[in-house]
Coordinates of C-alpha atoms in Angstrom, one line a residue:
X1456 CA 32.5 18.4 -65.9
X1457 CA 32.1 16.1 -62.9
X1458 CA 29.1 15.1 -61.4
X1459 CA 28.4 15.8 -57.8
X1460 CA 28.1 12.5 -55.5
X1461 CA 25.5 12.8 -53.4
X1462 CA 24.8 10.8 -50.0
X1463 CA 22.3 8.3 -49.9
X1464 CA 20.7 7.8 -47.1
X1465 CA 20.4 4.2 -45.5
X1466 CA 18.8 1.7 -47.0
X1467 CA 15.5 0.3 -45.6
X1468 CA 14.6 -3.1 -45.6
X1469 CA 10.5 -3.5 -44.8
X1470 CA 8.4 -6.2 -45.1
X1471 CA 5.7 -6.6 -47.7
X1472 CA 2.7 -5.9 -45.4
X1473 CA 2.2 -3.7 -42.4
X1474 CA 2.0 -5.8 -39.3
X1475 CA -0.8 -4.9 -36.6
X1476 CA 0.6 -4.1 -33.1
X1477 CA -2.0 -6.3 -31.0
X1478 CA -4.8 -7.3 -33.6
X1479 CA -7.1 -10.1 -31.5
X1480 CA -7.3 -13.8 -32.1
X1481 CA -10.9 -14.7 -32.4
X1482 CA -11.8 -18.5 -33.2
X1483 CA -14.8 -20.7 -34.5
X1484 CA -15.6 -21.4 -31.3
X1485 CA -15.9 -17.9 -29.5
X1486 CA -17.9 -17.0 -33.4
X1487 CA -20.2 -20.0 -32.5
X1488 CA -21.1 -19.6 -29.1
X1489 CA -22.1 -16.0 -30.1
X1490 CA -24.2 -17.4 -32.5
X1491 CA -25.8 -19.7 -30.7
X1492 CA -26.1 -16.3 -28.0
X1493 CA -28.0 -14.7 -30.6
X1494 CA -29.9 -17.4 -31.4
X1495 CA -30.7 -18.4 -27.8
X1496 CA -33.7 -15.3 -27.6
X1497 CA -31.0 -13.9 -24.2
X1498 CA -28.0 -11.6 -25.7
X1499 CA -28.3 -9.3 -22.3
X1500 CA -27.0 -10.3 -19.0
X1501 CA -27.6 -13.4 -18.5
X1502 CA -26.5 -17.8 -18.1
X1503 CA -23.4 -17.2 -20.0
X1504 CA -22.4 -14.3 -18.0
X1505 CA -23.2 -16.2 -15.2
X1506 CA -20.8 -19.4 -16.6
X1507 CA -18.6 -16.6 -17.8
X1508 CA -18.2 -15.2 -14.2
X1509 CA -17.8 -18.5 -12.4
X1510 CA -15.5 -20.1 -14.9
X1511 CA -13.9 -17.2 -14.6
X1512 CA -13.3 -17.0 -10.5
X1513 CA -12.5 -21.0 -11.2
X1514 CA -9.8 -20.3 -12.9
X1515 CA -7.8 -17.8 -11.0
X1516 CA -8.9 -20.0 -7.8
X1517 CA -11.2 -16.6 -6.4
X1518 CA -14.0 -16.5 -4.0
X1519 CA -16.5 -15.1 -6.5
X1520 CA -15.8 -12.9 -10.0
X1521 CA -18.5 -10.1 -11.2
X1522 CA -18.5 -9.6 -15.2
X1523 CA -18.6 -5.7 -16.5
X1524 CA -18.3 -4.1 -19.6
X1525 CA -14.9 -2.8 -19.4
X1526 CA -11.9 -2.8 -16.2
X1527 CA -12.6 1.1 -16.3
X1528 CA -16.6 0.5 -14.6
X1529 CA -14.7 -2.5 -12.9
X1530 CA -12.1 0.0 -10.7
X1531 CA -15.4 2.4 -10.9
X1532 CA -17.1 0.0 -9.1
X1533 CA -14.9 -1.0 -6.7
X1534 CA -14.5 2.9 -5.4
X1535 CA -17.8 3.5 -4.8
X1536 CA -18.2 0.0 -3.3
X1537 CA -15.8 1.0 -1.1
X1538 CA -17.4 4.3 -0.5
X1539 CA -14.4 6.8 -1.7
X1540 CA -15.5 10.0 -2.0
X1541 CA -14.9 13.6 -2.5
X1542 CA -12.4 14.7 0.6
X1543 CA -10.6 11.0 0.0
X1544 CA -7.1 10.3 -1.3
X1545 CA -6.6 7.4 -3.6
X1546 CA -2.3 6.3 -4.3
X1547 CA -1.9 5.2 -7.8
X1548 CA 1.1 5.4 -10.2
X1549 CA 1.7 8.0 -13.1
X1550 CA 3.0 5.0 -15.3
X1551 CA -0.9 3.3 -16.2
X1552 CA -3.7 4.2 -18.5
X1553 CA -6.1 7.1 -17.5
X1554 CA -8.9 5.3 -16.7
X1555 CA -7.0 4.1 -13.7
X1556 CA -6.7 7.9 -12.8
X1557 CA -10.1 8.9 -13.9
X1558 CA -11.7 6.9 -11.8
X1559 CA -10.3 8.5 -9.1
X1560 CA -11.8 12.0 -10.1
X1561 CA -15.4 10.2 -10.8
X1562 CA -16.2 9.7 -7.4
X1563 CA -14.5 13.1 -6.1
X1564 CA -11.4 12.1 -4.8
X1565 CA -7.8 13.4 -4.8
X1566 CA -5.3 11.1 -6.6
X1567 CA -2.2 10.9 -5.5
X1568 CA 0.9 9.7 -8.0
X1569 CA 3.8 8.0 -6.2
X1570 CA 6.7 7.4 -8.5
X1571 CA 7.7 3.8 -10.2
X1572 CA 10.7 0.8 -10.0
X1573 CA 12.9 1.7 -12.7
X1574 CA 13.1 -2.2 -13.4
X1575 CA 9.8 -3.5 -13.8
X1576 CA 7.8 0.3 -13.7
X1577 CA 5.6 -0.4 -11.3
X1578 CA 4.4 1.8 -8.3
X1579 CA 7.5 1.8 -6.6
X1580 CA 6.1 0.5 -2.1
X1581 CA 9.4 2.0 -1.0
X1582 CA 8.2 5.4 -1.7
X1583 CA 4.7 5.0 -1.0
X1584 CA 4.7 5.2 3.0
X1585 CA 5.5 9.2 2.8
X1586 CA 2.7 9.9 0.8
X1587 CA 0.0 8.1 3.1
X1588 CA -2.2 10.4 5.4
X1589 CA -5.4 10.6 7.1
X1590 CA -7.4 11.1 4.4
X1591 CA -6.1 8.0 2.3
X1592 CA -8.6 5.6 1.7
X1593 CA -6.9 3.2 -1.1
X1594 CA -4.2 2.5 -2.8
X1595 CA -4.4 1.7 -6.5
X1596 CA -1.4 -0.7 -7.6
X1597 CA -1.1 -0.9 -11.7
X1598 CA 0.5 -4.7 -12.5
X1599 CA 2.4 -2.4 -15.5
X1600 CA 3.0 -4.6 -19.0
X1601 CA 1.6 -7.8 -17.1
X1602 CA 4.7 -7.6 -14.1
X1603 CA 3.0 -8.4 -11.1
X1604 CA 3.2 -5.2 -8.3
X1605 CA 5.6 -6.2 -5.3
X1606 CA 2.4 -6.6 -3.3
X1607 CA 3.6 -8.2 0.3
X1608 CA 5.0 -4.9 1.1
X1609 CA 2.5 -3.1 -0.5
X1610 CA -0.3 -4.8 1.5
X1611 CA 1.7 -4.8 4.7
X1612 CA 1.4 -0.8 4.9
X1613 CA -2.2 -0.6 3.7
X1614 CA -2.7 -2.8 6.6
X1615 CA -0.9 -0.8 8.9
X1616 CA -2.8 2.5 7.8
X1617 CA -6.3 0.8 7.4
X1618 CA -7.0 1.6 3.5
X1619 CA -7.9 -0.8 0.8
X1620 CA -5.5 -2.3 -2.3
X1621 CA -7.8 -2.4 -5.3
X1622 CA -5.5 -4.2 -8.0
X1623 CA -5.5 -3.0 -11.4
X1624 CA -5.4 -5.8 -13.3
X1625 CA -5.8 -4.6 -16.7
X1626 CA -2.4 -6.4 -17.7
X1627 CA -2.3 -8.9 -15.7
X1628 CA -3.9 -12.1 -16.6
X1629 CA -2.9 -14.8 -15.6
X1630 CA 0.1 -13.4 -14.0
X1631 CA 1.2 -15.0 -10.4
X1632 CA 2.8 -13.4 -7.7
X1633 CA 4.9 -15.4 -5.5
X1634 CA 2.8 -18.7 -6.8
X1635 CA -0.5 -16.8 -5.9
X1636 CA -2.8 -15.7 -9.5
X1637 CA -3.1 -12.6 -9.5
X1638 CA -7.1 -11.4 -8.2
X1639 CA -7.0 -14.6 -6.2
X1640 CA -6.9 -12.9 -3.4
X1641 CA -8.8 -10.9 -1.1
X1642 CA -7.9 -7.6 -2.7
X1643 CA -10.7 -6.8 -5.3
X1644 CA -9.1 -6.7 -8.6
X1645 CA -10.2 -5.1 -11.9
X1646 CA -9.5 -7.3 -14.9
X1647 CA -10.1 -5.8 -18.6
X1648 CA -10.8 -7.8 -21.5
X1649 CA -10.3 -4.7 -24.0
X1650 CA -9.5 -6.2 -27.3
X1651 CA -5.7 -5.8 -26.9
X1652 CA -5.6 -8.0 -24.3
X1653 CA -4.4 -11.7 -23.3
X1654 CA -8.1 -12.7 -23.2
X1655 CA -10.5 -10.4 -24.8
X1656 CA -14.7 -9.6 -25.2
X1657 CA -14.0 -7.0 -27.4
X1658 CA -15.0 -4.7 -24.4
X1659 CA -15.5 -5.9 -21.0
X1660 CA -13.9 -6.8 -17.7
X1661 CA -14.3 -8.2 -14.8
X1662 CA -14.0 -7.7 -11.1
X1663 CA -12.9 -10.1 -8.3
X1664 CA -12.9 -10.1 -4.7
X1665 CA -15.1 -11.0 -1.7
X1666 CA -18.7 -12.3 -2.0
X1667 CA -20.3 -9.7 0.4
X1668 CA -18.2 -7.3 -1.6
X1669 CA -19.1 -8.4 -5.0
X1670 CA -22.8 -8.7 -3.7
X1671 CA -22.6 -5.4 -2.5
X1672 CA -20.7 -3.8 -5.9
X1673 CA -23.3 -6.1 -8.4
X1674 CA -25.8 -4.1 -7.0
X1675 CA -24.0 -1.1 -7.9
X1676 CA -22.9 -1.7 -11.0
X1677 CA -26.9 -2.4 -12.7
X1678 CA -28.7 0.8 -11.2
X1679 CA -28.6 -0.4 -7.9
X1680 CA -31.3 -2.6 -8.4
X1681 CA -31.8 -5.9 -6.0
X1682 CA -32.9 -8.0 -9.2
X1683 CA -31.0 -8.0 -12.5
X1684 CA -33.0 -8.8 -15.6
X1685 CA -32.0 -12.4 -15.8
X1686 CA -33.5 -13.1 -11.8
X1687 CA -36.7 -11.1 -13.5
X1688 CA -37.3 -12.7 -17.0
X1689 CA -36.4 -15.8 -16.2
X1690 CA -39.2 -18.6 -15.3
X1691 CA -39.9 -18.9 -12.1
X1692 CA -38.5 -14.7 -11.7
X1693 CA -40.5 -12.1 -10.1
X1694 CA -41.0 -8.4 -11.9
X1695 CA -40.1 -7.1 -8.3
X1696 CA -37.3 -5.2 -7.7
X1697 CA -36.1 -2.0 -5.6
X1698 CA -33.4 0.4 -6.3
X1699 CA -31.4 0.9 -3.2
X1700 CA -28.8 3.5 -4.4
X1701 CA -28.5 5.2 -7.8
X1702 CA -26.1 2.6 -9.4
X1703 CA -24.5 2.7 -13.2
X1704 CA -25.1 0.3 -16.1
X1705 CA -22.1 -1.4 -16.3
X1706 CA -23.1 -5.1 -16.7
X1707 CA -21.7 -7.6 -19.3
X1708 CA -24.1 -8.6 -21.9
X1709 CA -24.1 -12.8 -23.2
X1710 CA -22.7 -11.5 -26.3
X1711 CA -19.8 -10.8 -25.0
X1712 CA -19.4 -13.3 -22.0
X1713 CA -20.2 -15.7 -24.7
X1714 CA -16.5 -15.1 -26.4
X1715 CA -15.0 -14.5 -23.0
X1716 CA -16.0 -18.3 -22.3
X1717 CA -14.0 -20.1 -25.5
X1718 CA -10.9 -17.3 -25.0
X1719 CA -10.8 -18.3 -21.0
X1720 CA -10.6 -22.0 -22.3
X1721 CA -7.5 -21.0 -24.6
X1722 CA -5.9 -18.8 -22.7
X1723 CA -3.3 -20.8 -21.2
X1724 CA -2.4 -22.2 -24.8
X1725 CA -2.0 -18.3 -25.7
X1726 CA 0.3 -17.9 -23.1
X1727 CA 2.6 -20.2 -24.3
X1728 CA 2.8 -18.4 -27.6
X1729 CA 2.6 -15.1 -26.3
X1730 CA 5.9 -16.3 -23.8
X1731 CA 7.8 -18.1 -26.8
X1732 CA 7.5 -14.6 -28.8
X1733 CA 9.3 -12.8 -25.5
X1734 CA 12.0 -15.4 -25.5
X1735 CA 12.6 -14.9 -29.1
X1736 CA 12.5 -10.6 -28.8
X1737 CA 15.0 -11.1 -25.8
X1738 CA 17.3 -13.4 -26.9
X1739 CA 18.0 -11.3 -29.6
X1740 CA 18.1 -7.6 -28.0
X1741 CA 19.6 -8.7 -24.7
X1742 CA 23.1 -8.4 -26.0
X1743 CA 22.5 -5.3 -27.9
X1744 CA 23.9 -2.4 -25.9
X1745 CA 21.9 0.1 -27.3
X1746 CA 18.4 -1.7 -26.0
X1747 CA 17.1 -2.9 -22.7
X1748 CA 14.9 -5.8 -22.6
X1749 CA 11.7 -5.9 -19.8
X1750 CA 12.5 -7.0 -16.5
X1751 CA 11.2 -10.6 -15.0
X1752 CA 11.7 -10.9 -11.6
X1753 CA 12.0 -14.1 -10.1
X1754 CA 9.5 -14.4 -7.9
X1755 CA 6.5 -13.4 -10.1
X1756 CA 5.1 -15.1 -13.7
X1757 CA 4.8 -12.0 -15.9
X1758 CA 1.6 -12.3 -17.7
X1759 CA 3.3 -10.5 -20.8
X1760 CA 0.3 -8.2 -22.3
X1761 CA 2.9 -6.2 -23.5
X1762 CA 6.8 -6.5 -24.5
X1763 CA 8.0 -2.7 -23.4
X1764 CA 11.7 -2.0 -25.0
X1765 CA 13.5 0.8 -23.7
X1766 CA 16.0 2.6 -25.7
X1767 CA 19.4 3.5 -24.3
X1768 CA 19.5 7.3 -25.7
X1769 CA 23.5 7.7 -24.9
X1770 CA 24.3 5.3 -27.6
X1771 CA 21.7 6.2 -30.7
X1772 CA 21.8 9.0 -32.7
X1773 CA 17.8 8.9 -32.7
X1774 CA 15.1 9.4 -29.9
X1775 CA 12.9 7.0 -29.3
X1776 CA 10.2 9.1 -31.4
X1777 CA 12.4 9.1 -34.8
X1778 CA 13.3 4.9 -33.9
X1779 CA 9.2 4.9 -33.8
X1780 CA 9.0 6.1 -37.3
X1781 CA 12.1 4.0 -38.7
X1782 CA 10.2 1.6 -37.5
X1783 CA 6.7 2.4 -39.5
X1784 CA 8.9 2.6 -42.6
X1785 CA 9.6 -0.9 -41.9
X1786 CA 6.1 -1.9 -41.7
X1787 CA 6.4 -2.6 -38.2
X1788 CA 3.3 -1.4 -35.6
X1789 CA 4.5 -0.1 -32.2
X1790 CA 3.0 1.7 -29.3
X1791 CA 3.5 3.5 -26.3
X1792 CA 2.4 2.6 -22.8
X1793 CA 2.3 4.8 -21.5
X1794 CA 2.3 8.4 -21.9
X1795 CA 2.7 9.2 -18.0
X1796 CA -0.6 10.5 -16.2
X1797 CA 1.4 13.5 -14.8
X1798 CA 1.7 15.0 -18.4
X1799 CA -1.5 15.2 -19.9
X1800 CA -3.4 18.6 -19.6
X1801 CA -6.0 17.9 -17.0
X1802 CA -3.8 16.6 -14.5
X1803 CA -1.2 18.7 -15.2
X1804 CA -3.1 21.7 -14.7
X1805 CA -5.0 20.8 -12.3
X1806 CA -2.6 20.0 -10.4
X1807 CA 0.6 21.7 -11.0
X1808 CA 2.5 18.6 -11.9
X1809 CA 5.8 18.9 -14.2
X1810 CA 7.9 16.6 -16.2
X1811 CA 10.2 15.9 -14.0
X1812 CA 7.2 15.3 -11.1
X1813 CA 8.2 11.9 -11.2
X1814 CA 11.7 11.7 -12.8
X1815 CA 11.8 7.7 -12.7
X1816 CA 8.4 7.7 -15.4
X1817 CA 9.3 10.2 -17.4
X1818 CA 12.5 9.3 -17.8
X1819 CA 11.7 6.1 -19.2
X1820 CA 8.5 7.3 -20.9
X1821 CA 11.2 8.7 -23.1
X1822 CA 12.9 5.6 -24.1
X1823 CA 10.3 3.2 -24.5
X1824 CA 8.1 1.4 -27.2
X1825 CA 5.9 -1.3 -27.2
X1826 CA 6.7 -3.9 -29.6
X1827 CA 4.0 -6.1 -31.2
X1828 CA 3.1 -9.0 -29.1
X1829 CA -0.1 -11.1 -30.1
X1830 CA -1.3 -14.2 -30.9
X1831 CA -1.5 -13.8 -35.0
X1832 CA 2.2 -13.5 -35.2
X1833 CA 3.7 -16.4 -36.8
X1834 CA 7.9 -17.0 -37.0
X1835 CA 8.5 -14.8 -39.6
X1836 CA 6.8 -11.9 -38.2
X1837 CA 8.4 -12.0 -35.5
X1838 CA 11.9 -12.4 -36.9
X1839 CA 10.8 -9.7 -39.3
X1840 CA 10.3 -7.4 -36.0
X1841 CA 13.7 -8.4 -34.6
X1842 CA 15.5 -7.2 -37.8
X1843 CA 14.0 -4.7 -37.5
X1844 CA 14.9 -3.1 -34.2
X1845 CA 18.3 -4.2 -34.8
X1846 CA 18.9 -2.9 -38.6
X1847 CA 17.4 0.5 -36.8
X1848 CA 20.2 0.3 -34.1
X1849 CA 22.8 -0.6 -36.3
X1850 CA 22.1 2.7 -38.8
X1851 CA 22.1 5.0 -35.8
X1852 CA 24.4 3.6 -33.4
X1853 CA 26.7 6.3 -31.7

């Protein structure tokens, strides 16, 4: 009697260990100087904030930089500063983070979602005019994955209709746009320093802009008091102070500014590595049919917080979530950034939004993962990614 064959299914190949989509890089020196913050008798608000924020403006080459405890009070902030409120409309993009979107809603406004590039997935400025009105106060460009916004244009119409660009940064440090860094400009700008990100505090962020802005938004963000605890304590300080308005408490403690000063001092040698990873992910997947690599336009320097791979569905026999999973069997960690703001609950209900609200994010929300891009991936992790992806393709190919 014969023995039935039965199919096997394909063969995985996975590495040993699971590797971490964006675990930080912390060094001796950020460990130190919190140490030493600890040790100094000051571990709220206070001289290393104060280094942190002007090493910090230095840097990008800004007019003046205010330290936070994440990007989301940073964009906070900024709104009230600017003094959006309920009856307002705020343009952002459905492709971004909620807190970009959230914010919005804190202060009462409407957001409005204008659809993306389908290169680098950022707000798209050629669709934007139409959805200006009377009641738009600002616009909210995301810089998605670290790809700097096409801003000229952008800027161009929010001077022509009198509202404010507040960049959200959150990605994009220390990407350029046409040779300018991004936040050094007069735009405020919300930086986060989440600890995913090119330079991180754990939590944190920071916001950039104008001094007479910053001045005013400072006040804002530590319970709108004139004096923060460091003018107070301090010798020479006065135990004076008034509350103006009823601010938030959103300041940066030293703890934290204390590792954001030794990761500022690295972060251009982290960019190296974090580029030489991209090279290596798109040398090998640019000739693959079945993948598109992440744009890089020419005029901009892609700050590369994330490495965003979109799938080509037409030649796989797998969605992207199923590729996702192959992947996990392989001990590979992946992401997705993001899932569009237009399809969560709140905002779907809310305000009547469907998938196909913005066919150009969801779209290629369906295609896309985030491959692991940090700084504790050595050679062989990365190779171990790129077989990966491409031993994936290969068993599924159409």
């Amino acid at each position: 009697m014969s023995v039935p064959v039965v199919p096997m299914g394909p063969t995985v190949s996975r590495r040993q260990e699971f590797l971490p989509f964006a675990p930080p890089l912390i060094g001796d020196e950020e460990i130190g100087e919190v140490v030493d913050a600890l040790r100094s008798g000051w571990i709220t608000t206070g001289p290393r904030t104060k280094r942190f924020e002007g090493d910090f403006a230095r840097y990008l080459g800004a007019s003046g930089a205010l330290a936070l405890n994440s990007c989301t009070a940073a964009l906070h902030t900024a709104l009230v500063t600017l003094g959006v409120g309920p009856g307002d409309e705020v343009i952002t993009t459905p492709m971004t983070f909620a807190a970009s979107v959230n914010v919005i809603e804190h202060v009462g406004a409407r957001p409005v979602l204008v659809d993306v590039e389908p290169d680098t997935l950022n707000i798209d400025p050629a669709r934007l005019e139409r959805h200006l009105t009377s009641r738009t106060r600002a616009i909210i460009p995301v810089h998605f994955a670290g790809h700097p916004v096409d801003l000229d244009p952008l800027c161009e119409l929010a001077r022509e209709h009198d509202v404010v660009v507040l960049e959200d940064a959150a990605h994009a440090l220390p990407a350029r746009y046409r040779g300018r860094r991004i936040g050094s400009g007069s735009n405020p700008t919300a930086f986060s320093f989440y600890a995913t990100k090119n330079l991180t505090t754990g939590e944190g962020g920071m916001l950039t802009g104008d001094p007479e802005f910053l001045e005013r938004a400072r006040v804002i963000s530590l319970h709108g008091m004139s004096r923060d605890a460091w003018k107070r304590y301090d010798k020479g300080g006065s135990w004076r102070y008034d509350v103006l308005l009823p601010g938030f408490k959103y300041n940066m403690p030293d703890i934290q500014a204390a590792i954001g000063l030794w990761q500022l001092r690295k972060l251009d040698d982290f960019e190296v590595r974090r580029r030489a990873v991209v090279a290596a992910y798109t040398q090998a997947f640019q000739d693959e049919p079945a993948l598109e690599p992440p744009t890089a336009r020419a005029d901009v320097e892609h700050a590369w917080h994330l490495y965003v791979l979109r799938l080509r569905p037409e030649l796989l026999q797998i969605g992207r979530d199923h590729f996702i999973e192959e992947l996990t069997q392989r001990n590979i960690g992946t992401s997705v950034h993001f899932i569009p703001i237009h399809l969560h609950p709140y905002y779907r209900n809310k305000y009547g939004y469907r998938p196909d609200s913005f066919p150009v994010a969801y779209s290629n929300y369906l295609r896309m993962l985030s491959l692991p891009l940090n700084l504790r991936l050595g050679d062989a992790d990365v190779g171990d990614v790129i077989d990966a992806v491409l031993d994936i393709v290969r068993t599924y190919r159409r």
